[in-house]
């Protein structure tokens, strides 16, 4: 008598992650952008500063990636701090 | 006018002349006067995703309320501080710093949109534009002191 091994596969539809993007702006102070990233995401100053510098030099920086609902929350928080922010599906 | 941090962790503005009062009153005047919709501006990069209509319907009104609230708070603080002629002290407590910073930022944004200072030479400006540039520089200075000494 042989044992039968049954393998069950469950397909889980994983939502595509979303990027939250901060865009460059001629008015916002660099120190303020750093402070907002630290405050909203809890990033250490070194990481927040690196992201701010990317915004400043490249015009934009992906500051967070994850599920859509949280991405919307963070985008709203950043916009409320007057940072030009958008979100897009992560490729 | 003198602007400086206090031992309590806030900021004090000493208003000394009627001109100082006028400059402070210009914060909300500049911010509201340009017809700039800041909520639209900060979300203009959102693109054409289906959810944009929801964003416009649910998020933007909340952002507008928040931005108006910052200017209302500044106008309220000025109104409490004095009549607009006599010397006075305006105290910005630590928990009010975000509101003031945001209101000053709105004023600078509106002036930048209107005059495009970042590409202009102050020496070649018209008197009206130069006056706006000086206000913008003053707002920037107060923001810098807030950021350095109060908000961190």
Tab-separated table of C-alpha atoms in Angstrom:
chain	number	residue	atom	x	y	z
A	1	UNK	CA	0.000	0.000	0.000
A	2	UNK	CA	1.399	3.286	-0.960
A	3	UNK	CA	0.670	6.652	0.523
A	4	UNK	CA	-0.718	9.274	-1.743
A	5	UNK	CA	0.702	12.715	-1.367
A	6	UNK	CA	-1.726	15.412	-2.162
A	7	UNK	CA	-0.324	18.836	-2.874
A	8	UNK	CA	-2.670	21.712	-2.686
A	9	UNK	CA	-1.692	24.950	-4.353
A	10	UNK	CA	-3.440	28.085	-3.479
A	11	UNK	CA	-3.176	31.006	-5.788
A	12	UNK	CA	-2.931	34.217	-3.916
A	13	UNK	CA	-3.313	37.371	-5.873
A	14	UNK	CA	-0.762	39.719	-4.428
A	15	UNK	CA	-1.375	43.374	-4.994
A	16	UNK	CA	1.321	45.154	-6.952
A	17	UNK	CA	3.357	47.334	-4.612
A	18	UNK	CA	3.065	51.096	-4.974
A	19	UNK	CA	5.785	53.702	-4.810
A	20	UNK	CA	5.362	57.002	-3.023
A	21	UNK	CA	7.375	59.661	-4.831
A	22	UNK	CA	8.426	63.117	-3.638
A	23	UNK	CA	9.150	65.639	-6.401
A	24	UNK	CA	11.516	68.607	-6.360
A	25	UNK	CA	10.168	72.033	-5.606
A	26	UNK	CA	11.961	75.400	-5.705
A	27	UNK	CA	10.514	76.609	-2.414
A	28	UNK	CA	10.716	73.838	0.182
A	29	UNK	CA	13.826	74.012	2.366
A	30	UNK	CA	16.083	70.960	2.225
A	31	UNK	CA	16.132	70.668	6.010
A	32	UNK	CA	12.343	70.721	6.077
A	33	UNK	CA	12.033	67.905	3.531
A	34	UNK	CA	14.441	65.826	5.631
A	35	UNK	CA	12.478	66.585	8.793
A	36	UNK	CA	9.152	65.606	7.202
A	37	UNK	CA	10.548	62.275	5.952
A	38	UNK	CA	11.882	61.530	9.442
A	39	UNK	CA	8.576	62.492	11.037
A	40	UNK	CA	6.231	60.608	8.705
A	41	UNK	CA	8.230	57.434	8.057
A	42	UNK	CA	10.418	57.377	11.152
A	43	UNK	CA	13.543	57.222	8.999
A	44	UNK	CA	16.906	57.970	10.603
A	45	UNK	CA	18.326	61.364	9.624
A	46	UNK	CA	20.994	59.839	7.341
A	47	UNK	CA	18.402	57.973	5.245
A	48	UNK	CA	16.004	60.925	5.112
A	49	UNK	CA	18.863	63.223	4.077
A	50	UNK	CA	19.911	60.839	1.288
A	51	UNK	CA	16.343	60.792	-0.053
A	52	UNK	CA	16.097	64.575	0.173
A	53	UNK	CA	19.338	64.912	-1.780
A	54	UNK	CA	17.994	62.564	-4.454
A	55	UNK	CA	14.894	64.760	-4.749
A	56	UNK	CA	17.125	67.817	-5.017
A	57	UNK	CA	19.548	66.375	-7.587
A	58	UNK	CA	17.356	64.057	-9.670
A	59	UNK	CA	14.036	65.828	-9.302
A	60	UNK	CA	12.303	62.937	-7.548
A	61	UNK	CA	12.833	60.130	-5.083
A	62	UNK	CA	10.885	56.990	-4.212
A	63	UNK	CA	10.520	57.454	-0.467
A	64	UNK	CA	8.397	54.413	0.328
A	65	UNK	CA	7.086	51.248	-1.371
A	66	UNK	CA	4.284	49.005	-0.177
A	67	UNK	CA	0.581	48.310	-0.235
A	68	UNK	CA	-1.706	50.776	-1.915
A	69	UNK	CA	-3.758	51.780	1.112
A	70	UNK	CA	-0.681	52.788	3.080
A	71	UNK	CA	0.814	54.483	0.027
A	72	UNK	CA	-2.315	56.650	-0.201
A	73	UNK	CA	-2.053	57.507	3.479
A	74	UNK	CA	1.604	58.505	3.208
A	75	UNK	CA	0.984	60.480	0.005
A	76	UNK	CA	-1.749	62.459	1.729
A	77	UNK	CA	0.495	63.088	4.737
A	78	UNK	CA	3.337	64.374	2.547
A	79	UNK	CA	0.996	66.596	0.531
A	80	UNK	CA	-0.409	67.998	3.781
A	81	UNK	CA	3.179	69.051	4.555
A	82	UNK	CA	3.237	70.863	1.180
A	83	UNK	CA	5.576	68.402	-0.500
A	84	UNK	CA	4.699	67.700	-4.130
A	85	UNK	CA	3.976	63.971	-3.984
A	86	UNK	CA	2.596	61.259	-6.240
A	87	UNK	CA	2.210	57.494	-6.215
A	88	UNK	CA	2.664	54.938	-8.943
A	89	UNK	CA	2.700	51.180	-9.352
A	90	UNK	CA	6.109	49.706	-8.692
A	91	UNK	CA	7.568	48.003	-11.775
B	1	UNK	CA	11.318	93.667	14.045
B	2	UNK	CA	13.276	91.048	15.947
B	3	UNK	CA	12.795	87.307	15.627
B	4	UNK	CA	14.451	84.818	17.936
B	5	UNK	CA	14.065	81.549	19.816
B	6	UNK	CA	12.867	81.535	23.427
B	7	UNK	CA	14.110	79.535	26.402
B	8	UNK	CA	10.762	77.707	26.386
B	9	UNK	CA	11.523	76.213	22.988
B	10	UNK	CA	9.300	78.537	20.985
B	11	UNK	CA	9.843	81.680	18.939
B	12	UNK	CA	9.247	85.332	19.786
B	13	UNK	CA	8.641	88.067	17.282
B	14	UNK	CA	9.045	91.628	18.557
B	15	UNK	CA	6.887	93.875	16.417
B	16	UNK	CA	8.268	97.400	16.693
B	17	UNK	CA	6.692	99.578	14.015
B	18	UNK	CA	3.515	99.795	11.912
B	19	UNK	CA	5.625	98.622	8.973
B	20	UNK	CA	6.443	95.427	10.889
B	21	UNK	CA	2.717	94.860	11.373
B	22	UNK	CA	2.127	95.363	7.691
B	23	UNK	CA	4.775	92.796	6.754
B	24	UNK	CA	3.283	90.235	9.135
B	25	UNK	CA	-0.220	90.857	7.789
B	26	UNK	CA	1.144	90.260	4.306
B	27	UNK	CA	1.780	86.583	5.158
B	28	UNK	CA	-1.847	85.583	4.675
B	29	UNK	CA	-2.406	88.305	2.085
B	30	UNK	CA	0.426	86.930	-0.063
B	31	UNK	CA	-0.620	83.322	0.516
B	32	UNK	CA	-4.291	83.881	-0.346
B	33	UNK	CA	-3.818	86.607	-2.922
B	34	UNK	CA	-2.256	84.818	-5.850
B	35	UNK	CA	-5.151	82.508	-6.624
B	36	UNK	CA	-2.828	79.539	-6.156
B	37	UNK	CA	-4.614	76.311	-5.228
B	38	UNK	CA	-1.911	74.670	-3.158
B	39	UNK	CA	-3.846	71.396	-2.815
B	40	UNK	CA	-3.909	71.114	-6.611
B	41	UNK	CA	-0.238	72.037	-6.789
B	42	UNK	CA	1.036	69.421	-4.339
B	43	UNK	CA	-1.031	66.707	-6.023
B	44	UNK	CA	-0.520	67.689	-9.666
B	45	UNK	CA	2.006	64.885	-10.217
B	46	UNK	CA	-0.575	62.236	-9.285
B	47	UNK	CA	-1.211	61.418	-12.954
B	48	UNK	CA	-4.358	60.129	-14.578
B	49	UNK	CA	-4.985	57.009	-12.527
B	50	UNK	CA	-8.644	56.067	-11.938
B	51	UNK	CA	-8.276	56.950	-8.299
B	52	UNK	CA	-7.483	60.580	-9.134
B	53	UNK	CA	-11.178	61.470	-9.159
B	54	UNK	CA	-11.497	60.025	-5.641
B	55	UNK	CA	-8.405	61.969	-4.623
B	56	UNK	CA	-9.940	65.184	-5.892
B	57	UNK	CA	-13.223	64.436	-4.190
B	58	UNK	CA	-12.008	63.237	-0.802
B	59	UNK	CA	-8.409	64.302	-0.202
B	60	UNK	CA	-8.084	67.714	-1.797
B	61	UNK	CA	-10.883	69.348	0.250
B	62	UNK	CA	-9.186	68.100	3.416
B	63	UNK	CA	-5.848	69.511	2.253
B	64	UNK	CA	-7.486	72.854	1.444
B	65	UNK	CA	-9.036	72.968	4.938
B	66	UNK	CA	-5.646	72.274	6.481
B	67	UNK	CA	-3.891	74.964	4.446
B	68	UNK	CA	-6.615	77.522	5.208
B	69	UNK	CA	-6.362	76.569	8.877
B	70	UNK	CA	-2.677	77.515	8.902
B	71	UNK	CA	-3.471	80.998	7.595
B	72	UNK	CA	-6.434	81.368	9.955
B	73	UNK	CA	-4.139	80.524	12.884
B	74	UNK	CA	-1.612	83.190	11.858
B	75	UNK	CA	-4.331	85.805	11.344
B	76	UNK	CA	-5.777	84.880	14.754
B	77	UNK	CA	-2.403	85.164	16.493
B	78	UNK	CA	-1.774	88.594	14.946
B	79	UNK	CA	-5.225	89.772	15.897
B	80	UNK	CA	-4.725	88.714	19.529
B	81	UNK	CA	-1.233	90.242	19.679
B	82	UNK	CA	-2.234	93.804	18.974
B	83	UNK	CA	-4.098	96.458	17.096
B	84	UNK	CA	-1.592	96.786	14.303
B	85	UNK	CA	-0.013	100.079	15.373
B	86	UNK	CA	1.640	99.635	18.770
B	87	UNK	CA	4.747	97.535	19.518
B	88	UNK	CA	3.884	94.011	20.560
B	89	UNK	CA	5.302	90.559	21.146
B	90	UNK	CA	4.084	87.529	19.283
B	91	UNK	CA	4.902	84.183	20.853
B	92	UNK	CA	4.890	81.060	18.739
B	93	UNK	CA	4.734	78.014	20.978
B	94	UNK	CA	6.405	74.797	19.898
B	95	UNK	CA	3.066	73.169	19.062
B	96	UNK	CA	2.156	76.121	16.827
B	97	UNK	CA	5.397	76.047	14.855
B	98	UNK	CA	4.086	73.708	12.138
B	99	UNK	CA	1.133	76.038	11.478
B	100	UNK	CA	3.360	79.105	11.158
B	101	UNK	CA	5.919	77.290	9.056
B	102	UNK	CA	3.159	76.060	6.731
B	103	UNK	CA	1.560	79.501	6.428
B	104	UNK	CA	4.905	81.120	5.634
B	105	UNK	CA	5.580	78.391	3.087
B	106	UNK	CA	2.255	79.093	1.390
B	107	UNK	CA	3.144	82.773	1.157
B	108	UNK	CA	6.559	81.998	-0.367
B	109	UNK	CA	5.054	79.509	-2.801
B	110	UNK	CA	2.437	82.003	-3.932
B	111	UNK	CA	5.042	84.750	-4.401
B	112	UNK	CA	7.368	82.392	-6.277
B	113	UNK	CA	4.507	81.335	-8.577
B	114	UNK	CA	3.601	84.925	-9.226
B	115	UNK	CA	7.052	86.483	-9.639
B	116	UNK	CA	9.466	83.613	-10.373
B	117	UNK	CA	12.182	84.926	-8.042
B	118	UNK	CA	14.488	81.959	-8.568
B	119	UNK	CA	15.274	83.161	-12.090
B	120	UNK	CA	15.309	86.909	-11.399
B	121	UNK	CA	18.019	89.381	-10.386
B	122	UNK	CA	16.819	91.551	-7.450
B	123	UNK	CA	18.669	94.593	-8.844
B	124	UNK	CA	16.624	94.511	-12.027
B	125	UNK	CA	13.234	94.060	-10.365
B	126	UNK	CA	10.414	96.579	-10.438
B	127	UNK	CA	9.702	98.213	-7.037
B	128	UNK	CA	6.629	96.015	-6.500
B	129	UNK	CA	8.485	92.841	-7.341
B	130	UNK	CA	11.465	93.855	-5.187
B	131	UNK	CA	9.158	94.511	-2.266
B	132	UNK	CA	7.629	91.050	-2.715
B	133	UNK	CA	11.135	89.579	-2.920
B	134	UNK	CA	12.103	91.190	0.402
B	135	UNK	CA	8.939	89.792	2.009
B	136	UNK	CA	9.747	86.370	0.632
B	137	UNK	CA	13.263	86.615	2.086
B	138	UNK	CA	11.812	87.626	5.459
B	139	UNK	CA	9.405	84.679	5.427
B	140	UNK	CA	12.317	82.416	4.554
B	141	UNK	CA	14.325	83.762	7.479
B	142	UNK	CA	11.502	83.122	9.964
B	143	UNK	CA	11.025	79.633	8.529
B	144	UNK	CA	14.748	78.930	8.940
B	145	UNK	CA	14.713	80.006	12.592
B	146	UNK	CA	11.595	77.907	13.222
B	147	UNK	CA	13.161	74.892	11.562
B	148	UNK	CA	16.520	75.221	13.284
B	149	UNK	CA	15.429	76.137	16.809
B	150	UNK	CA	11.816	75.096	17.316
B	151	UNK	CA	10.736	72.230	15.061
B	152	UNK	CA	13.750	69.937	15.468
